[in-house]
PDB file of C-alpha atoms in Angstrom:
ATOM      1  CA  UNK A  35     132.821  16.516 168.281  1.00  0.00           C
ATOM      2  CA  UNK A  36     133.003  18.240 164.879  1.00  0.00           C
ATOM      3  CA  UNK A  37     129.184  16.539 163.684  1.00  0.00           C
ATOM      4  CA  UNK A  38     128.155  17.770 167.014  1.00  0.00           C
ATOM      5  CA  UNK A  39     129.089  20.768 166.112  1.00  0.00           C
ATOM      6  CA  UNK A  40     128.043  21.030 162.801  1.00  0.00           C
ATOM      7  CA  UNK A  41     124.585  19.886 164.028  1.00  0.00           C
ATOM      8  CA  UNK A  42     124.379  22.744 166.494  1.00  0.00           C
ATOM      9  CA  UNK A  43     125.563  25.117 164.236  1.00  0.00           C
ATOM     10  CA  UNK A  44     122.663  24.464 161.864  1.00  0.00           C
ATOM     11  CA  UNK A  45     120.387  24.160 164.490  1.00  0.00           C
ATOM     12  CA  UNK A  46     120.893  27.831 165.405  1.00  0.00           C
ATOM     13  CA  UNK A  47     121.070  29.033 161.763  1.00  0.00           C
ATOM     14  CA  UNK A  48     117.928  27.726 160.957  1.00  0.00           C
ATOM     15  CA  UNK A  49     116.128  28.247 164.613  1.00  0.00           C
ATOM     16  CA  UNK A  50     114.283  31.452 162.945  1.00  0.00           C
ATOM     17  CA  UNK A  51     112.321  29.544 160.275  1.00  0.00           C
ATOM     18  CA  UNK A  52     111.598  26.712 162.643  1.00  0.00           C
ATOM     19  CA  UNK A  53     109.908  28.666 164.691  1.00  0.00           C
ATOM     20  CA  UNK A  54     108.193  30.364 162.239  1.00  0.00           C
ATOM     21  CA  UNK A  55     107.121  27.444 160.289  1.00  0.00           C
ATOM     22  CA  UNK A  56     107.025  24.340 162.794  1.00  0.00           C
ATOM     23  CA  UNK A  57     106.015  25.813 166.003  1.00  0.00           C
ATOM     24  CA  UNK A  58     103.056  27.044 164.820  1.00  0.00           C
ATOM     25  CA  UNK A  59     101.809  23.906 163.212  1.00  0.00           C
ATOM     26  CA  UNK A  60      99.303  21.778 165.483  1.00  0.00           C
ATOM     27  CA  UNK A  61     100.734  19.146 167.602  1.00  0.00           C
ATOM     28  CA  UNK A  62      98.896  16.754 165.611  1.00  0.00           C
ATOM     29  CA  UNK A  63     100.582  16.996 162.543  1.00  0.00           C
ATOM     30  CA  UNK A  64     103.465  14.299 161.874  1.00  0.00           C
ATOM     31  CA  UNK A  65     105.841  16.010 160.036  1.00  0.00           C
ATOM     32  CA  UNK A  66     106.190  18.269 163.131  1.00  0.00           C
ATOM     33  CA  UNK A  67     107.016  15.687 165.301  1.00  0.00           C
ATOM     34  CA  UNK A  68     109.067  14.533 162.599  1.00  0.00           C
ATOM     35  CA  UNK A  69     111.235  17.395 162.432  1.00  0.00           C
ATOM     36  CA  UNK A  70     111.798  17.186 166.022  1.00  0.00           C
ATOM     37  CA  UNK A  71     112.901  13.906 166.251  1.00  0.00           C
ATOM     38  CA  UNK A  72     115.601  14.396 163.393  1.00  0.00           C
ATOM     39  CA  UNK A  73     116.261  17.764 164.788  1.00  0.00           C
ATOM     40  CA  UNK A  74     116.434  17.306 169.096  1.00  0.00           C
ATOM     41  CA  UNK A  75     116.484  13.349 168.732  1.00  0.00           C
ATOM     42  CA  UNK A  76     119.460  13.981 166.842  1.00  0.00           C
ATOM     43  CA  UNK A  77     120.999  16.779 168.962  1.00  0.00           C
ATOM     44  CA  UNK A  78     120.493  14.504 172.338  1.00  0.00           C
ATOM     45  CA  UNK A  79     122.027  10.953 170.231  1.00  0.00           C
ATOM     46  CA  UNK A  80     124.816  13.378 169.505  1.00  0.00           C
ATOM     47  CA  UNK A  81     125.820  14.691 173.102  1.00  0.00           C
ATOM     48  CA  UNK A  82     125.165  11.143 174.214  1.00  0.00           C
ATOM     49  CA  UNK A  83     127.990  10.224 171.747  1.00  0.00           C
ATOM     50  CA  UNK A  84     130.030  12.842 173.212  1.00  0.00           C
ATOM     51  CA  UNK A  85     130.451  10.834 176.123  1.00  0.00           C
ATOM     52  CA  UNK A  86     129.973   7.020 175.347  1.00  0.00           C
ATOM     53  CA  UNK A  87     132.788   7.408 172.736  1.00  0.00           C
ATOM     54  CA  UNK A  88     135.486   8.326 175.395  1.00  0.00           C
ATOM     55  CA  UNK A  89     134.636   5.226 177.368  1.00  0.00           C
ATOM     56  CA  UNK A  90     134.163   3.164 173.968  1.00  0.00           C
ATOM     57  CA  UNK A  91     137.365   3.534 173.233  1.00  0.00           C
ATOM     58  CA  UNK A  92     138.889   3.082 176.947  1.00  0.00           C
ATOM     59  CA  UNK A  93     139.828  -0.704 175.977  1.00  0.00           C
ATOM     60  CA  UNK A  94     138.133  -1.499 178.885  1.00  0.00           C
ATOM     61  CA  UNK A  95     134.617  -2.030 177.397  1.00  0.00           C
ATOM     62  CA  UNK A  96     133.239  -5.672 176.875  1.00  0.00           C
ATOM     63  CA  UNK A  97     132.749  -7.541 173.283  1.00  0.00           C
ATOM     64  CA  UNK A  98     128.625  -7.466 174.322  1.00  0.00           C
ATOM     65  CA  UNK A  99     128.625  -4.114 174.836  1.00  0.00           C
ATOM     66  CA  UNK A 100     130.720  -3.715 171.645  1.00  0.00           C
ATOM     67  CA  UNK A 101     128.699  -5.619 169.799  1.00  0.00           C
ATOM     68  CA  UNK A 102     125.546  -3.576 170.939  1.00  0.00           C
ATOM     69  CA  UNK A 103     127.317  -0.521 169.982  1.00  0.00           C
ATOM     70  CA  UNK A 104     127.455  -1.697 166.581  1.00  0.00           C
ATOM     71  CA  UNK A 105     123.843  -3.052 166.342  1.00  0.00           C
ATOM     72  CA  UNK A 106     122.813   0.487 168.102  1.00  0.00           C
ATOM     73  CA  UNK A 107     124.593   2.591 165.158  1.00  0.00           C
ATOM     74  CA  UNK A 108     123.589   0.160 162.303  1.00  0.00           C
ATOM     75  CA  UNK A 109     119.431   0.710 163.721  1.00  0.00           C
ATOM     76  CA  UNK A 110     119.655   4.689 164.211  1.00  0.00           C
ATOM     77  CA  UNK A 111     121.510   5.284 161.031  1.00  0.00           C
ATOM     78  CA  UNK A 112     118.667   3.228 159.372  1.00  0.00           C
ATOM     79  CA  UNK A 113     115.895   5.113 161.445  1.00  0.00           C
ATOM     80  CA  UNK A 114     117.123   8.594 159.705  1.00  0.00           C
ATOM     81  CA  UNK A 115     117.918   7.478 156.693  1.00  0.00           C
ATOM     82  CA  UNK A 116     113.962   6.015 156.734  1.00  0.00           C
ATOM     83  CA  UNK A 117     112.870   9.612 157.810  1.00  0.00           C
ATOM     84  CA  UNK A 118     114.584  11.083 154.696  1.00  0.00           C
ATOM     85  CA  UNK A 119     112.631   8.626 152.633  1.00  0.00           C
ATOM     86  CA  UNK A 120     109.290   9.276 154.193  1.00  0.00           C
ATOM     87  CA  UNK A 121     109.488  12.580 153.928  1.00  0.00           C
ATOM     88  CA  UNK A 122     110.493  12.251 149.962  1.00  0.00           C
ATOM     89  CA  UNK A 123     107.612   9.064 149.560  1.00  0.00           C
ATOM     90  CA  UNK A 124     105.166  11.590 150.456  1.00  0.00           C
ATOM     91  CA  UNK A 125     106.035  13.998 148.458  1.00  0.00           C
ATOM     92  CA  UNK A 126     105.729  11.700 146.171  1.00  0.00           C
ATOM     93  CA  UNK A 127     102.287  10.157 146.781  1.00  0.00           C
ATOM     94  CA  UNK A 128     100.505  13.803 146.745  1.00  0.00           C
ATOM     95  CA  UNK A 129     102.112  14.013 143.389  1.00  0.00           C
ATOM     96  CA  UNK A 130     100.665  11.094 141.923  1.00  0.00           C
ATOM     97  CA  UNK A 131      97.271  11.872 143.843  1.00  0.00           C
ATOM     98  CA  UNK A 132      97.495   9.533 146.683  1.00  0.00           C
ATOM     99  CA  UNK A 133      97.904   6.870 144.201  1.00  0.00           C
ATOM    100  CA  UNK A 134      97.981   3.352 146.535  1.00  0.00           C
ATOM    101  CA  UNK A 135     100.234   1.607 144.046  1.00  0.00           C
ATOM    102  CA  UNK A 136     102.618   4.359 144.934  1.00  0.00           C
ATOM    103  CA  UNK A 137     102.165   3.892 148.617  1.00  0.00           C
ATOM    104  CA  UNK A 138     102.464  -0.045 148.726  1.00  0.00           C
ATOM    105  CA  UNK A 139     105.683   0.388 146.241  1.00  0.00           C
ATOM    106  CA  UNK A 140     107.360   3.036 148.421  1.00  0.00           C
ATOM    107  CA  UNK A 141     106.353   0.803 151.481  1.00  0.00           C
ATOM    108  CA  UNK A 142     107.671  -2.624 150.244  1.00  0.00           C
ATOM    109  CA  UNK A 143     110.840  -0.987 149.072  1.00  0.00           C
ATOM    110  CA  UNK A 144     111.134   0.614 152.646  1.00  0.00           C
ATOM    111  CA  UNK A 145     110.576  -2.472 154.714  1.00  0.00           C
ATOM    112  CA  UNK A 146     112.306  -4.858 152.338  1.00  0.00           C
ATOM    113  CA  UNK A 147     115.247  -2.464 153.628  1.00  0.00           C
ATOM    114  CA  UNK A 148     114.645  -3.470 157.359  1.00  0.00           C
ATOM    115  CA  UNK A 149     114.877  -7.042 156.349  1.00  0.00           C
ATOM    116  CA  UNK A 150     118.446  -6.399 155.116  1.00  0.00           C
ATOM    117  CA  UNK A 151     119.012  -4.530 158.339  1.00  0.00           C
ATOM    118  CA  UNK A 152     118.260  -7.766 160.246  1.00  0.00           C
ATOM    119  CA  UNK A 153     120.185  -9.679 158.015  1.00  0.00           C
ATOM    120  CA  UNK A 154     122.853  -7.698 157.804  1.00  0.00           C
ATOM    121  CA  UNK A 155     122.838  -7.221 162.017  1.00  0.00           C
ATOM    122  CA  UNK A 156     121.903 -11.219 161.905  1.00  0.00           C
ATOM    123  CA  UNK A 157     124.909 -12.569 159.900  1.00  0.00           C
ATOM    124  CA  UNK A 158     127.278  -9.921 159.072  1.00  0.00           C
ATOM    125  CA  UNK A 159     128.079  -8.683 162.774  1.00  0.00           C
ATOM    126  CA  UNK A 160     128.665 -11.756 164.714  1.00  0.00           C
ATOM    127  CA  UNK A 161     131.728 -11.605 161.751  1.00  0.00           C
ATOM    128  CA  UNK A 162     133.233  -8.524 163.251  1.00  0.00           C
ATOM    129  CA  UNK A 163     136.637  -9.108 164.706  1.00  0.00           C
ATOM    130  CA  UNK A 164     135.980  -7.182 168.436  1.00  0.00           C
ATOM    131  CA  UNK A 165     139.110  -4.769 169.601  1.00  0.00           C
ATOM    132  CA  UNK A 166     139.373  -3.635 173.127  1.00  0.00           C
ATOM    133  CA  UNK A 167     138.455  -0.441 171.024  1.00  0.00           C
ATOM    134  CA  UNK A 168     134.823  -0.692 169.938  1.00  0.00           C
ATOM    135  CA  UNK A 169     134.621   2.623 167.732  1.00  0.00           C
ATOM    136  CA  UNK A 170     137.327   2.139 165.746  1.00  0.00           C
ATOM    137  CA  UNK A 171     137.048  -1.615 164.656  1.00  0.00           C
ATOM    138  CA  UNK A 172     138.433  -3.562 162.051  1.00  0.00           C
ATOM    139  CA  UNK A 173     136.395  -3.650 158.706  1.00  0.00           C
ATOM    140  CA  UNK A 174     133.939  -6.662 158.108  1.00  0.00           C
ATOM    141  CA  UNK A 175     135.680  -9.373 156.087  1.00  0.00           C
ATOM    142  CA  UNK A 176     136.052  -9.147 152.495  1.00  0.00           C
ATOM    143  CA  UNK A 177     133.762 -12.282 151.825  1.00  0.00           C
ATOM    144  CA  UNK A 178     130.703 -10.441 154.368  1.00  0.00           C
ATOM    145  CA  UNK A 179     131.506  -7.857 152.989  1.00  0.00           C
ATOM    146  CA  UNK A 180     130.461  -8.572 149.165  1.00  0.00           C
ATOM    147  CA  UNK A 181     127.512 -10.535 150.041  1.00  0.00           C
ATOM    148  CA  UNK A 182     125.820  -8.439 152.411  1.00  0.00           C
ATOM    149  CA  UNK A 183     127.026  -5.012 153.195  1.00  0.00           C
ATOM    150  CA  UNK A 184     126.805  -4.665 149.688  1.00  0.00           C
ATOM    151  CA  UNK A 185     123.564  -5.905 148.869  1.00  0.00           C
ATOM    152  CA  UNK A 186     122.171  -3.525 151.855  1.00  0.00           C
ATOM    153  CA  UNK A 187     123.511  -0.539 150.276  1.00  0.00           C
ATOM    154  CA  UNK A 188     122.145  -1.309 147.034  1.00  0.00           C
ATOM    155  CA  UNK A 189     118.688  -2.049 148.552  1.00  0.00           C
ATOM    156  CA  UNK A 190     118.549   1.867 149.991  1.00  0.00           C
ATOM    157  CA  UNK A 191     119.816   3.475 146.572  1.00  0.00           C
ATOM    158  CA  UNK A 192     116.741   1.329 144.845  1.00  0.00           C
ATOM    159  CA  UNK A 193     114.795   3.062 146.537  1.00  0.00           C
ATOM    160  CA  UNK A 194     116.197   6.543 146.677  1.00  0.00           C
ATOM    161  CA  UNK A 195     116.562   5.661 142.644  1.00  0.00           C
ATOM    162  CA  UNK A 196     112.924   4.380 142.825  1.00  0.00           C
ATOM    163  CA  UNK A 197     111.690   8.052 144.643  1.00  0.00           C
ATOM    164  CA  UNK A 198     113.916  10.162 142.279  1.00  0.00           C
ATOM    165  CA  UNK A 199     112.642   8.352 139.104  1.00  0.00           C
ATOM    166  CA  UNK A 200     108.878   8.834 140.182  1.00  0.00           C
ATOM    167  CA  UNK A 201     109.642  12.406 140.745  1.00  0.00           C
ATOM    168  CA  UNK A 202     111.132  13.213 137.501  1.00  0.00           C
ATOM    169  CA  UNK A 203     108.448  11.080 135.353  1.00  0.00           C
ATOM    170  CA  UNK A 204     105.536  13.526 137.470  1.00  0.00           C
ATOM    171  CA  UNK A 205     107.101  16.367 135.981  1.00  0.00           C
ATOM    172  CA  UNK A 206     107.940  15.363 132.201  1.00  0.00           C
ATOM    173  CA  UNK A 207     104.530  14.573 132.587  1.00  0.00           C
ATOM    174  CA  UNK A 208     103.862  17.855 134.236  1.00  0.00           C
ATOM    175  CA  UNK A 209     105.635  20.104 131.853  1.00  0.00           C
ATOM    176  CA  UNK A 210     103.113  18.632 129.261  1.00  0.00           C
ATOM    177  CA  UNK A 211     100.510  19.327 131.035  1.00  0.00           C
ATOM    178  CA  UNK A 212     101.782  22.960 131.030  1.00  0.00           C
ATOM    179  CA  UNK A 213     102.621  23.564 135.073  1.00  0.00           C
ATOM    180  CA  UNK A 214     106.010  21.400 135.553  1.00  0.00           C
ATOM    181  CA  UNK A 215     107.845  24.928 135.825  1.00  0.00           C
ATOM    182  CA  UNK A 216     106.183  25.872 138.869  1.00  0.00           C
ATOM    183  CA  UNK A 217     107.536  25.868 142.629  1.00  0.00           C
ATOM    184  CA  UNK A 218     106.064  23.165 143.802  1.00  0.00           C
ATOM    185  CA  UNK A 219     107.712  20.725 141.165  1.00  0.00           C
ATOM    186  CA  UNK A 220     110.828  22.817 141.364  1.00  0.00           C
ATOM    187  CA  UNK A 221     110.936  22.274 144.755  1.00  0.00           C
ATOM    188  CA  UNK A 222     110.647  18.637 144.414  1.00  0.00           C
ATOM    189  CA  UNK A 223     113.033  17.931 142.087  1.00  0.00           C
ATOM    190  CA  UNK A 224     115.806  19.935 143.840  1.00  0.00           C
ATOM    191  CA  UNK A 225     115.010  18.288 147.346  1.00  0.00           C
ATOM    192  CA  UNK A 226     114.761  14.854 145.549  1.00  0.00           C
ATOM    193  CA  UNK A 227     118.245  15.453 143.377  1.00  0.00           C
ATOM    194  CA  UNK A 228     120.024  17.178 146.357  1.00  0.00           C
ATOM    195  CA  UNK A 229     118.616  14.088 149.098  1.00  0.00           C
ATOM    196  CA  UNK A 230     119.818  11.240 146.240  1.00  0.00           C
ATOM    197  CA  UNK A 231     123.324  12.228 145.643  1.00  0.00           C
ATOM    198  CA  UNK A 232     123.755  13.091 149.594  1.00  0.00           C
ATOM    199  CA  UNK A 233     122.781   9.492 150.288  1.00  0.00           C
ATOM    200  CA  UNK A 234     124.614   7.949 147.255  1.00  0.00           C
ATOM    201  CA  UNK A 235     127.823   9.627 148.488  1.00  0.00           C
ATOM    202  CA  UNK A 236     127.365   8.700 152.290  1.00  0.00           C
ATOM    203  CA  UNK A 237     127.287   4.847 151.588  1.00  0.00           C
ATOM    204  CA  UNK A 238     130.014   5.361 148.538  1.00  0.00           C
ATOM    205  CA  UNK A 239     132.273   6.724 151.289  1.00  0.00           C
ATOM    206  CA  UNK A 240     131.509   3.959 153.352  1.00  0.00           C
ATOM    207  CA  UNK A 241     131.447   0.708 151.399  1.00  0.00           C
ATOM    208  CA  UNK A 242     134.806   2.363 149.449  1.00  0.00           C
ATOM    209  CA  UNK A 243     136.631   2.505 153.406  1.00  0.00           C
ATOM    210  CA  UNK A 244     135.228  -0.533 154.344  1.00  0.00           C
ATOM    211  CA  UNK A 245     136.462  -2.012 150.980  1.00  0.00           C
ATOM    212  CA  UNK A 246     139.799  -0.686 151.647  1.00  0.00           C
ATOM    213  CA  UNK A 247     139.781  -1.882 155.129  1.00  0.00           C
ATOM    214  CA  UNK A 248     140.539   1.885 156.592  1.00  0.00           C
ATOM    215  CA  UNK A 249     139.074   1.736 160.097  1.00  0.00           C
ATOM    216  CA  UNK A 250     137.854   5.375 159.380  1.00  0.00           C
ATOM    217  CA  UNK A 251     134.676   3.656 157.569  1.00  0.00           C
ATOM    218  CA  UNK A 252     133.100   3.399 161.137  1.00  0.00           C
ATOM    219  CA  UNK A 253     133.706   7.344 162.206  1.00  0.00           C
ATOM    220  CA  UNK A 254     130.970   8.449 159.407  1.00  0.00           C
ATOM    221  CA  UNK A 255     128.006   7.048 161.448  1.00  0.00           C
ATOM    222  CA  UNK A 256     128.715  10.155 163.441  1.00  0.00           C
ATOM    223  CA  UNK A 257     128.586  12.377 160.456  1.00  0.00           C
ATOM    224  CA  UNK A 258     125.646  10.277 158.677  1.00  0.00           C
ATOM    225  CA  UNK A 259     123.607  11.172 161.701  1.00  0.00           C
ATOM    226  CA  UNK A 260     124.524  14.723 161.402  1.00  0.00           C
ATOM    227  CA  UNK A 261     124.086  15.387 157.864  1.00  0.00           C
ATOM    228  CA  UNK A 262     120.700  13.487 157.663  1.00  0.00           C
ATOM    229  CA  UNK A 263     119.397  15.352 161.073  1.00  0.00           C
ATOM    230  CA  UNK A 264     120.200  18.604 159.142  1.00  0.00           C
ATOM    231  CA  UNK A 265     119.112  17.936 155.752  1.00  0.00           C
ATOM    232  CA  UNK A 266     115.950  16.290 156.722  1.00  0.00           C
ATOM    233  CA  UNK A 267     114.486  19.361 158.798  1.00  0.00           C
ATOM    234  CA  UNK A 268     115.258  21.548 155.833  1.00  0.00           C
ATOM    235  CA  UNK A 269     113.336  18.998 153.138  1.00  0.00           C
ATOM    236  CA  UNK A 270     110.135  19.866 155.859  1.00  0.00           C
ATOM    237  CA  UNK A 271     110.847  23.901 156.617  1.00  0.00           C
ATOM    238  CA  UNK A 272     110.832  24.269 152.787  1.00  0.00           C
ATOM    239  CA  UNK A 273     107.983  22.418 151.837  1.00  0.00           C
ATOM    240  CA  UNK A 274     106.442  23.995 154.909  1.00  0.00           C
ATOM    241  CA  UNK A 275     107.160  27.470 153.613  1.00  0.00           C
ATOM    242  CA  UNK A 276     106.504  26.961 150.309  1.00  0.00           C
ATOM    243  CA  UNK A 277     102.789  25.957 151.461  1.00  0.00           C
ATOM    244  CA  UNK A 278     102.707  29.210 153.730  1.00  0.00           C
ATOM    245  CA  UNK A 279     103.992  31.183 150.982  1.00  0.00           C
ATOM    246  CA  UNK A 280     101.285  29.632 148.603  1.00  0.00           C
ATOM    247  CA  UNK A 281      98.544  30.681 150.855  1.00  0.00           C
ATOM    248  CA  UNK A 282      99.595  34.406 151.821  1.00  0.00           C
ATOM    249  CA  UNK A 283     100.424  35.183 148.241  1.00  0.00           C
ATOM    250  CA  UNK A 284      97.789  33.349 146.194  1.00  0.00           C
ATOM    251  CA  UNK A 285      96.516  35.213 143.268  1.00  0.00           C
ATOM    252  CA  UNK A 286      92.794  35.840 143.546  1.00  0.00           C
ATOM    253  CA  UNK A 287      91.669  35.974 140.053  1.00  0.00           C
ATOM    254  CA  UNK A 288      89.911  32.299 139.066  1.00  0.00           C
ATOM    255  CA  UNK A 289      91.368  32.080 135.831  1.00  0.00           C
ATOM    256  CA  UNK A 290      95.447  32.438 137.603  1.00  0.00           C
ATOM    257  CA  UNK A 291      94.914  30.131 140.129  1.00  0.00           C
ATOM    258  CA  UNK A 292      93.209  27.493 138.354  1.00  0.00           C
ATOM    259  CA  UNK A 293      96.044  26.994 136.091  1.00  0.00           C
ATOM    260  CA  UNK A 294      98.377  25.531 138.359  1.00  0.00           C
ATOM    261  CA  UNK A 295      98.335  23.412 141.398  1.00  0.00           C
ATOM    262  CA  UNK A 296      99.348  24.384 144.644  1.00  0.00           C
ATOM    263  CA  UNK A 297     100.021  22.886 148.502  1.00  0.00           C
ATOM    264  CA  UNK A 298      96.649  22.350 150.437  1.00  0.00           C
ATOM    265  CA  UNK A 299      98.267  21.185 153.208  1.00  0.00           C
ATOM    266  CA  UNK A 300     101.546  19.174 154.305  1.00  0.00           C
ATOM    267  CA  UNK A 301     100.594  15.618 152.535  1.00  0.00           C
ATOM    268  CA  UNK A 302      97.851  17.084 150.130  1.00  0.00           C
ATOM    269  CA  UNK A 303      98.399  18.696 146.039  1.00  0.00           C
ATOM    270  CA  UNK A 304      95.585  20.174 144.688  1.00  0.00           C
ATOM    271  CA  UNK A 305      95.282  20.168 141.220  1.00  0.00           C
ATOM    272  CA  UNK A 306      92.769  22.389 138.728  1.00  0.00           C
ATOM    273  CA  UNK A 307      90.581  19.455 137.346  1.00  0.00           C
ATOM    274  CA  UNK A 308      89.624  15.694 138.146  1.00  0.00           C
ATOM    275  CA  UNK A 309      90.010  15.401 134.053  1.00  0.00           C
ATOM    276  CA  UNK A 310      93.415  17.125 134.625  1.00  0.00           C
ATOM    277  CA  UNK A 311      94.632  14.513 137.388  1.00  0.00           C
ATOM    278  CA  UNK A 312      93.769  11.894 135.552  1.00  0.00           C
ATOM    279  CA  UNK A 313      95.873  12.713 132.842  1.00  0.00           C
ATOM    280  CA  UNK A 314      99.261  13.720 134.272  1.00  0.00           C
TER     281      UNK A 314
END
């Protein structure tokens, strides 16, 4: 109830620049429907929750149906974790100007972590001793636990630690080049930060309960999906209105606006010279 809640409550807080900055875009563009899904996907997952846990934890449900609950919550929490890291890969990839080394490194890093997932789901969950109580189960086993819950965590933070690292070389490089003090890199590198350490501490909280075998390890799927929902729509209504911004208050005169580059659209960074993108 209380990540329902939360999710809600940031919902309405932020309903104002939604509409101003996501209902206007075309229907077309992905990051729209990409902030709906984390946004109303989320909200709907979450009232469905509201319900399925009661009878979850009835002790009347079966070990299938447990065991489907856990596969369910292991795939969703990797579906918005994955729409975090999209939305942070491209940032990325208009920084290095739609670099394809970039895009097949993000790529393989983000599908080698579905491979884990069906490992993980393939070997580590048929471990799972099954209560009449499906929500609050007992931890994995120590020796599962090492081997692969581990290895699946530290699979995601490469490549959160892969995104963040790419972000902060673009702008050493792009305080060289004499613009890595403008909004658009600021912007990047507090998103990037902020969307690191929120991930870092999600699965630190969880490997550290699941280490200590607290049964409160499985209640933060609730909150993961909460959080993520919430901090995902704001990564896209700021970029979104810091390309708006760019475009209502650009500064006409050539010599300004050539100096630094700006937003052409959601995927896109324009930069002053083919000589200049080349070198940073």
């Amino acid at each position: 109830v209380s990540s329902f809640t939360f999710l809600l409550w940031d919902t309405m807080i932020t309903l104002k620049s939604e509409i101003e900055y996501i209902w206007s875009k075309p229907w077309t563009s992905f990051f729209k429907w990409l902030y709906f899904y984390l946004r109303y996907f989320g909200l709907a997952i979450q009232i469905f929750h509201l319900f399925a846990a009661p009878y979850l934890n009835s002790g009347n449900t079966s070990k299938s149906i447990c065991f489907m609950w856990y596969v369910y919550g292991a795939v969703l929490a990797q579906l918005h974790t994955t729409a975090i890291e999209i939305i942070l890969a491209v940032r990325v990839y208009a920084l290095f100007n739609r670099s394809r080394r970039i895009a097949i490194l993000l790529g393989l890093l983000m599908m080698l972590e579905y491979i884990m997932l069906v490992i993980v789901v393939g070997k580590c969950f048929p471990a799972i001793v099954i209560p009449p109580y499906c929500i609050l189960s007992k931890p994995l086993p120590e020796s599962v636990y090492l081997m692969q819950v581990s290895l699946f965590s530290i699979v995601i933070l490469v490549t959160q630690t892969t995104i963040l690292g790419l972000t902060l070389m673009k702008h050493i490089l792009a305080k060289r080049a004499g613009w890595g003090r403008t909004p658009l890199v600021s912007l990047l590198i507090r998103d990037g930060t902020t969307a690191y350490f929120i991930i870092c501490m999600i699965f630190f909280l969880m490997v550290s309960l699941c280490k200590l075998h607290d049964e409160r390890s499985v209640i933060i799927f609730f909150w993961t999906i909460s959080i993520v929902s919430s901090y995902g729509c704001r990564l896209i209504i700021n970029m979104q209105r810091l390309t708006d911004d760019g475009k209502t208050h650009s500064v006409p005169h050539p010599r300004i606006t050539s100096q630094y580059p700006h937003i052409t659209s959601q995927i896109e960074v324009e930069f002053p010279s083919r000589t200049t993108m080349q070198s940073i």
